[in-house]
PDB file of C-alpha atoms in Angstrom:
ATOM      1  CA  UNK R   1       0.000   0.000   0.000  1.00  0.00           C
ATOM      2  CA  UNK R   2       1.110   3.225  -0.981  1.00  0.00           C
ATOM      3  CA  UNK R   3       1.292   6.082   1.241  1.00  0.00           C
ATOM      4  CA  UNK R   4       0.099   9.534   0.578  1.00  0.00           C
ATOM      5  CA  UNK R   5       1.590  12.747   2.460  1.00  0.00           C
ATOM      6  CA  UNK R   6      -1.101  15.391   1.146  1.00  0.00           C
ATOM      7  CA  UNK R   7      -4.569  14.858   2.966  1.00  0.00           C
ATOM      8  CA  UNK R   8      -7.053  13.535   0.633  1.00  0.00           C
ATOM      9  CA  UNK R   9     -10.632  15.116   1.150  1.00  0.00           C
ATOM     10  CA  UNK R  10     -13.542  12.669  -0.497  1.00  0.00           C
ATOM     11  CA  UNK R  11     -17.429  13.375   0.370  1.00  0.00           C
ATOM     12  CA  UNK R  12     -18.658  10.762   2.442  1.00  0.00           C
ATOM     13  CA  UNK R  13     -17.431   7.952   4.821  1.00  0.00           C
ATOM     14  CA  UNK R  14     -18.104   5.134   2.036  1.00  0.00           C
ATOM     15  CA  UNK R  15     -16.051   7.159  -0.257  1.00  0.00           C
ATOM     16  CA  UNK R  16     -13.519   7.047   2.626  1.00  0.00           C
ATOM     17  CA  UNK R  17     -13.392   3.670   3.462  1.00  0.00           C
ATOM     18  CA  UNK R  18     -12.891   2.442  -0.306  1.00  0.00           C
ATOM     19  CA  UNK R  19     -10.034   4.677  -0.301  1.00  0.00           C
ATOM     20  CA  UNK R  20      -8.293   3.449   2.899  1.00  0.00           C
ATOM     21  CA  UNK R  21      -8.145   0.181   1.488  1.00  0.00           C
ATOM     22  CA  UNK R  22      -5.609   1.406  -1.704  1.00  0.00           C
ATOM     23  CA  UNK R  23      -3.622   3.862  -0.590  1.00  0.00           C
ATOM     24  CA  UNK R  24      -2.256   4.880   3.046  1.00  0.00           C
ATOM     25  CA  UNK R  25      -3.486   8.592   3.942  1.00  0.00           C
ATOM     26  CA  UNK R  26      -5.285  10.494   5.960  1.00  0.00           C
ATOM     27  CA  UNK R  27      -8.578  10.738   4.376  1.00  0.00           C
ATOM     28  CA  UNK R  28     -11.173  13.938   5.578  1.00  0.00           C
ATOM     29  CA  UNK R  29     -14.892  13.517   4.380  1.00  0.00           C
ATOM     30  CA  UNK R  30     -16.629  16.820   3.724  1.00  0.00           C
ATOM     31  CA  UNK R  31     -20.244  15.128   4.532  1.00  0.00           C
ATOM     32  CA  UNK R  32     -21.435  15.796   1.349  1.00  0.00           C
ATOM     33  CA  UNK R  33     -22.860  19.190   0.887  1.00  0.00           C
ATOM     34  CA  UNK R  34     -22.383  19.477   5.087  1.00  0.00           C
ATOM     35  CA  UNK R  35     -19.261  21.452   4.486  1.00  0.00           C
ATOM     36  CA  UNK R  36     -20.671  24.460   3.026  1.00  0.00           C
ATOM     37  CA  UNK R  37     -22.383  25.092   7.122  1.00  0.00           C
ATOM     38  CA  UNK R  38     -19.763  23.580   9.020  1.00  0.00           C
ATOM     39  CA  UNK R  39     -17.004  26.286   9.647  1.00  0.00           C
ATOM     40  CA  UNK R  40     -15.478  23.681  12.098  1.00  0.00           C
ATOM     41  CA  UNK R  41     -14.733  21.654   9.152  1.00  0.00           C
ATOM     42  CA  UNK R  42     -13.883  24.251   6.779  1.00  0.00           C
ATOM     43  CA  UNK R  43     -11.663  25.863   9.174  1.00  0.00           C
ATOM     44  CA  UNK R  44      -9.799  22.397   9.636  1.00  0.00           C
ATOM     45  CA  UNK R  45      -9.463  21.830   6.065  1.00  0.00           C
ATOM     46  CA  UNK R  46      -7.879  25.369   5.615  1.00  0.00           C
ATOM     47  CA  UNK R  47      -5.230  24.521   8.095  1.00  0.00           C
ATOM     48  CA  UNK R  48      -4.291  20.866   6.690  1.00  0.00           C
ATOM     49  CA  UNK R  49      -4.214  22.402   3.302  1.00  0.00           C
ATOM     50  CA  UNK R  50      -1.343  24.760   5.084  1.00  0.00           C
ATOM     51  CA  UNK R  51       0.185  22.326   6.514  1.00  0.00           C
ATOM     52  CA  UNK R  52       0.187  19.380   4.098  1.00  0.00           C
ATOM     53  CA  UNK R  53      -1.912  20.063   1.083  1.00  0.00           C
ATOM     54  CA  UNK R  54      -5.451  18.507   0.241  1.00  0.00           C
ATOM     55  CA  UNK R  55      -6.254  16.384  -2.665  1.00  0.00           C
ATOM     56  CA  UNK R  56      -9.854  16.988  -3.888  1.00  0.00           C
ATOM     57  CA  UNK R  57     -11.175  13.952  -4.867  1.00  0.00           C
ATOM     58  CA  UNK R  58     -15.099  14.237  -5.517  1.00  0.00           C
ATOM     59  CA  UNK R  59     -17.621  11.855  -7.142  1.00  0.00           C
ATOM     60  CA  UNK R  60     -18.132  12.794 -11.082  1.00  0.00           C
ATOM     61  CA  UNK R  61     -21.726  13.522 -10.672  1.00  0.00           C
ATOM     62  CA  UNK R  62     -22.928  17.072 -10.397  1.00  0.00           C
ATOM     63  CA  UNK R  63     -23.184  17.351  -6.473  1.00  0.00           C
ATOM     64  CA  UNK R  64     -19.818  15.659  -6.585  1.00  0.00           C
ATOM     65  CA  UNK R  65     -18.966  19.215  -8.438  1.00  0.00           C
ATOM     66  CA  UNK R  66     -20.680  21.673  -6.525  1.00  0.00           C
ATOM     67  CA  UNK R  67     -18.725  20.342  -3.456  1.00  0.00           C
ATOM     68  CA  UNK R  68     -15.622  20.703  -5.532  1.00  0.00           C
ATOM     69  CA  UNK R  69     -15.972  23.943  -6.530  1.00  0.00           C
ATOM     70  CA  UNK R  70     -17.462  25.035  -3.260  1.00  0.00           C
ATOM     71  CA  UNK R  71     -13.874  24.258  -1.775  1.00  0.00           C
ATOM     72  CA  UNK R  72     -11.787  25.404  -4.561  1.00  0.00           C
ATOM     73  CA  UNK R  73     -13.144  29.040  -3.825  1.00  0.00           C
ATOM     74  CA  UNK R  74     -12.696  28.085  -0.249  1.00  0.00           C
ATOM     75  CA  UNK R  75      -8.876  26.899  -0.410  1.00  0.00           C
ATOM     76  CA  UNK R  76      -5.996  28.630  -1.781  1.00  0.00           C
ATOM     77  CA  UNK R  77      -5.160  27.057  -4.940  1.00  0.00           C
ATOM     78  CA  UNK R  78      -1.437  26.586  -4.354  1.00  0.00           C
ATOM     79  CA  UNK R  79      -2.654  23.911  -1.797  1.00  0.00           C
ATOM     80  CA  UNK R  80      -5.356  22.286  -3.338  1.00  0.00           C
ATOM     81  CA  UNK R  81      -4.776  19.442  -5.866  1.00  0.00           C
ATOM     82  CA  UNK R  82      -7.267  18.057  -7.565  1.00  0.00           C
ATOM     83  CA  UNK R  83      -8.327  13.927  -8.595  1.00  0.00           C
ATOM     84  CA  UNK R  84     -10.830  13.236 -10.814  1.00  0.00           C
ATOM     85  CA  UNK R  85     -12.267  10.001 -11.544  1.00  0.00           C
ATOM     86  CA  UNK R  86     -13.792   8.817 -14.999  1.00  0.00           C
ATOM     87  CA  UNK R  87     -17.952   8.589 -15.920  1.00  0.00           C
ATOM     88  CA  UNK R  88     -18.315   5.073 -15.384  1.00  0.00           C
ATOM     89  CA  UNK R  89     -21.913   4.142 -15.251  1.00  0.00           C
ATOM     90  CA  UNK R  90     -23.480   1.873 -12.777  1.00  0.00           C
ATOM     91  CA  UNK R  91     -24.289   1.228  -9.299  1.00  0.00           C
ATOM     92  CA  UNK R  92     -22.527   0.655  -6.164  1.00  0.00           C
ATOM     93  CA  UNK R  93     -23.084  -2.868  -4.455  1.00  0.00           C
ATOM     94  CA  UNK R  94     -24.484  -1.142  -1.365  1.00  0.00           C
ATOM     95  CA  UNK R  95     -27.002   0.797  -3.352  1.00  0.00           C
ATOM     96  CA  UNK R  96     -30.523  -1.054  -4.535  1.00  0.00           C
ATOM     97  CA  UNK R  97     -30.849   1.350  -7.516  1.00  0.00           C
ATOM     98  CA  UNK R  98     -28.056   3.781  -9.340  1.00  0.00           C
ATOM     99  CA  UNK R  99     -27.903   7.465  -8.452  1.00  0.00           C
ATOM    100  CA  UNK R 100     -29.688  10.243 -10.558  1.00  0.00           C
ATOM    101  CA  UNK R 101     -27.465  10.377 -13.156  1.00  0.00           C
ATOM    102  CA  UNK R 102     -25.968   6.638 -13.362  1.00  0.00           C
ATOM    103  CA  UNK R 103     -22.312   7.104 -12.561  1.00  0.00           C
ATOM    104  CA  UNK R 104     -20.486   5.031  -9.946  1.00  0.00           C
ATOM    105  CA  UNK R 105     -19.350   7.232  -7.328  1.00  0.00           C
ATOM    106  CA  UNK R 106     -15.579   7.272  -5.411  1.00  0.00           C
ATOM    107  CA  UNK R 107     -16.724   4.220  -3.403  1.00  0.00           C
ATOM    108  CA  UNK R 108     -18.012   2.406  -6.786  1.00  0.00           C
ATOM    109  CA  UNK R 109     -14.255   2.822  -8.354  1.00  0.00           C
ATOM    110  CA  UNK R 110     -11.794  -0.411  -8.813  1.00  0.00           C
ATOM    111  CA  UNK R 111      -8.653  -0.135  -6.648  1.00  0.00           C
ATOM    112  CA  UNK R 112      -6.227   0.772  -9.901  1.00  0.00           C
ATOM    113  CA  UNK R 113      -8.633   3.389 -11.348  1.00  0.00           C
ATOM    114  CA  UNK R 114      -8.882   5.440  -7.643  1.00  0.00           C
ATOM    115  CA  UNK R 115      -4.753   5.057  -7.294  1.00  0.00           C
ATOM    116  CA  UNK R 116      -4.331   6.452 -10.892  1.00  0.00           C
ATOM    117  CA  UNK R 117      -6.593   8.982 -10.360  1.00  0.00           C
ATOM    118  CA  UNK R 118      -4.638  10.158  -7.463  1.00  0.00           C
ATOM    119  CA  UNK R 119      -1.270   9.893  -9.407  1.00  0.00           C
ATOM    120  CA  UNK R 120      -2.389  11.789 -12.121  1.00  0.00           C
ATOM    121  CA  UNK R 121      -3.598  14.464  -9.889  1.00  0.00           C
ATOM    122  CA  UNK R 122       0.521  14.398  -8.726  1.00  0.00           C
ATOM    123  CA  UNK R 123      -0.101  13.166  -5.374  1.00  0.00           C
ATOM    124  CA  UNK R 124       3.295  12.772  -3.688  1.00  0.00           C
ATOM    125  CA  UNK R 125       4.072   9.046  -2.701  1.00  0.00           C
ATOM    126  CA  UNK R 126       6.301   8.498   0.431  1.00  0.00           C
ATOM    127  CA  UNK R 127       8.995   5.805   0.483  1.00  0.00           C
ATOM    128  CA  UNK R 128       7.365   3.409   2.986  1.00  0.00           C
ATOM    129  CA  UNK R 129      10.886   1.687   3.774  1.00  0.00           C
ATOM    130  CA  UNK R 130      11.901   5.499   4.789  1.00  0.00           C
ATOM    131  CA  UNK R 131       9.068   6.564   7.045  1.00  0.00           C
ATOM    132  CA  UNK R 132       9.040   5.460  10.969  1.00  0.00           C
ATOM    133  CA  UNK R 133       5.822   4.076  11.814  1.00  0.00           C
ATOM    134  CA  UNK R 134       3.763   6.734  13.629  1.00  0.00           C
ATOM    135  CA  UNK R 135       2.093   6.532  16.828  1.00  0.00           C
ATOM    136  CA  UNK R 136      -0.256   7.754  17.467  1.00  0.00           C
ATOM    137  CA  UNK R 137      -1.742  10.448  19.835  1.00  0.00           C
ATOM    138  CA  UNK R 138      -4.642   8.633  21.998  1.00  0.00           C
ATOM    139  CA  UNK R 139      -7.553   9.725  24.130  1.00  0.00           C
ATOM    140  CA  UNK R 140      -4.948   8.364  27.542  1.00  0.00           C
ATOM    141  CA  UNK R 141      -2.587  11.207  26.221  1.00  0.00           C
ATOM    142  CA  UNK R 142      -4.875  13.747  26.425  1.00  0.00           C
ATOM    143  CA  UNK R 143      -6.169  12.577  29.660  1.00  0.00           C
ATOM    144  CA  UNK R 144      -3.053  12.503  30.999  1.00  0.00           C
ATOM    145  CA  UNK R 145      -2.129  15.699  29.519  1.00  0.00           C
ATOM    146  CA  UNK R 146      -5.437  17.289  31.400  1.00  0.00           C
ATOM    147  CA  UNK R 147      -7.424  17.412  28.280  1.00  0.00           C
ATOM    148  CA  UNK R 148     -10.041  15.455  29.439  1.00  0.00           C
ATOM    149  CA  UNK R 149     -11.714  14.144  32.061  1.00  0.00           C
ATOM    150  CA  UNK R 150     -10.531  16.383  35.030  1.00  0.00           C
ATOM    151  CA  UNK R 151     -12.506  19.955  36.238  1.00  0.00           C
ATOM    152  CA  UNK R 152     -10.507  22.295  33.742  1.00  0.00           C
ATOM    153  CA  UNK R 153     -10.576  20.298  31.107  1.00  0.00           C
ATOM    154  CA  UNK R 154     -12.475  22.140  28.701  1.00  0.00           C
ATOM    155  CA  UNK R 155     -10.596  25.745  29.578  1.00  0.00           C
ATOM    156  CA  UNK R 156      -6.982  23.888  28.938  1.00  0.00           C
ATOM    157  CA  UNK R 157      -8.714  22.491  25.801  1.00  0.00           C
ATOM    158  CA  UNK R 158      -9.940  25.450  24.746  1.00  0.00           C
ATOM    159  CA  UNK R 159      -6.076  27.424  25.406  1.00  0.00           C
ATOM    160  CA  UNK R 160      -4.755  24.158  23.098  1.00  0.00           C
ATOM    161  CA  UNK R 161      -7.009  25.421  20.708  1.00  0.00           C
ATOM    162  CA  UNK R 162      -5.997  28.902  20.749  1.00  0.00           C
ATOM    163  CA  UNK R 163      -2.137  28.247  20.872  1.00  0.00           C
ATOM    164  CA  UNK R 164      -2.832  25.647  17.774  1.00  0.00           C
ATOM    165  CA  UNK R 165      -4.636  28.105  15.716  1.00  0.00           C
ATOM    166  CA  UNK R 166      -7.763  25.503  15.673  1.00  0.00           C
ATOM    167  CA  UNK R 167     -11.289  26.365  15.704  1.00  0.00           C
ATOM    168  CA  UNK R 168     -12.593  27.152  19.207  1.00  0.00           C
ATOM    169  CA  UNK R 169     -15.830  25.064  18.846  1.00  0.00           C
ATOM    170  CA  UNK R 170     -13.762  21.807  17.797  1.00  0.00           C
ATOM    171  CA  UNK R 171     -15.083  19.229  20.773  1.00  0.00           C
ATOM    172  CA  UNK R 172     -12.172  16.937  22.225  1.00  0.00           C
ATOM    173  CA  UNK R 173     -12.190  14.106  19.274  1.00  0.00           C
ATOM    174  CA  UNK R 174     -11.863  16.581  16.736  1.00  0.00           C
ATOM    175  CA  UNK R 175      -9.052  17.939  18.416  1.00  0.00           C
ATOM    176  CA  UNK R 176      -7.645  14.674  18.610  1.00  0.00           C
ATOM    177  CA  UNK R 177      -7.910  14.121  15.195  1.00  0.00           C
ATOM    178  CA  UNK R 178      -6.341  17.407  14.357  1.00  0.00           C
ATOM    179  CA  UNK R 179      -3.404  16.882  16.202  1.00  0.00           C
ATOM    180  CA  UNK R 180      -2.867  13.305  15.229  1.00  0.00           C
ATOM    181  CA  UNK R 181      -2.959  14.947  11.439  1.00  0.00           C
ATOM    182  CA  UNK R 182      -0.783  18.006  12.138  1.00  0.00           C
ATOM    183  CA  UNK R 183       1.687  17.297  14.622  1.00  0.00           C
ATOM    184  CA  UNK R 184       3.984  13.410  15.542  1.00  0.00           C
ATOM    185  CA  UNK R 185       3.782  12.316  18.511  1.00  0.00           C
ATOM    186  CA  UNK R 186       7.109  13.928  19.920  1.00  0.00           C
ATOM    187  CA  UNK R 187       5.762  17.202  18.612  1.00  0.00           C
ATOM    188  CA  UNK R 188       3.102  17.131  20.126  1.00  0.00           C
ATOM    189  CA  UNK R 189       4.077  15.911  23.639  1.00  0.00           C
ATOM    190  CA  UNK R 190       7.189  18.057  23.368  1.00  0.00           C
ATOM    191  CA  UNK R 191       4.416  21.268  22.793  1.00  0.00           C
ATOM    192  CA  UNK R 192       4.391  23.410  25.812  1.00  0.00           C
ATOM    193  CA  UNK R 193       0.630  22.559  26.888  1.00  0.00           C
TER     194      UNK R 193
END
C-alpha cells in the first residue's frame, strides 16, 4: 500500500473507506454538501491544506462538483490538488438502484482506477521503507495531559485550541484528530501545553 503525504478530502465515509483500502493517507470527508455550514470543518481543512496540502477527490456527478468547486473558492489554490475520476456508469453494491445520473461514485471505483486517479492528480508518494511508523496520539494522552476528564478540562482544551490556531468550537475528538494529522507524537508531547 502506498502512502500519501497530502490529505485527501472525499465526500462521504463510504467514499472514505474504499479509499483506505488502496492507498495509506489520511482521508477527511466533507459530509457531502455538510461542508458548506460547518465552519469547524472548513476551518480544519484550511489549516491541513497549510500544513500538508489537500487532494480533492469528488464523485463525477454534479453534487460531486458543486462540493468541488465550493472548496476550490474556499482553499488557496497553491494547496489544493485536484483527482478526478472517470464517468463510469453503474451502481454501487451497497445501493438497490443507481444514483440520478448513473455514474459510480468514489466508493463504486476499482482499486487501480482510484490510485491512478490520485497519481495523475501528482499526489506525492512516500517511500514506505523510509518513514518510521507513527504513533499515534490517543484519548490516555490527552487525559493525561489534562485534556479530558478532570474539572478544567475544557478551559486547557480550549487554550490548546488557541495556541494551535484551531477552531474554538472543535469538541475533544476533533481535536484529537487534528493533532494526530498536524503534529507526531514527539511534537506534540514536546508542545508546551
Amino acid at each position: 500500500m502506498r502512502k500519501i503525504r497530502e490529505v485527501i478530502v472525499v465526500e462521504g465515509r463510504y467514499d472514505k473507506n474504499a479509499l483506505k483500502q488502496v492507498v495509506d493517507a489520511t482521508v477527511v470527508e466533507t459530509r457531502g454538501f455538510g461542508v458548506f455550514n460547518d465552519r469547524e470543518r472548513l476551518a480544519l481543512l484550511r489549516r491541513l491544506a497549510a500544513e500538508r496540502g489537500l487532494i480533492l477527490l469528488t464523485d463525477s456527478d454534479g453534487a460531486g462538483f458543486v462540493i468541488r468547486n465550493f472548496l476550490k473558492g474556499a482553499i488557496p489554490k497553491s494547496r489544493l490538488k485536484q483527482a478526478y475520476i472517470p464517468d463510469i456508469h453503474g451502481k454501487e453494491r451497497r445501493k438497490t438502484a443507481p444514483g440520478r445520473e448513473g455514474k459510480l461514485g468514489v466508493e463504486g471505483m476499482p482499486p487501480q482506477i482510484l490510485l491512478a486517479a490520485l497519481e495523475r492528480a501528482g499526489a506525492t508518494f512516500e517511500d514506505d521503507t523510509l518513514s518510521a511508523e507513527r504513533r499515534p496520539i490517543t484519548k490516555a494522552d490527552f487525559y493525561a495531559l489534562g485534556l479530558t476528564g478532570g474539572p478544567d478540562s475544557a478551559a486547557r482544551r480550549s487554550a490548546l485550541l488557541k495556541k494551535l490556531d484551531l477552531p474554538e468550537r472543535m469538541t475533544a475528538n476533533a481535536l484529537l484528530e487534528a493533532v494526530n494529522i498536524l503534529y507526531t507524537r514527539e511534537e506534540f508531547l514536546g508542545e508546551d501545553l
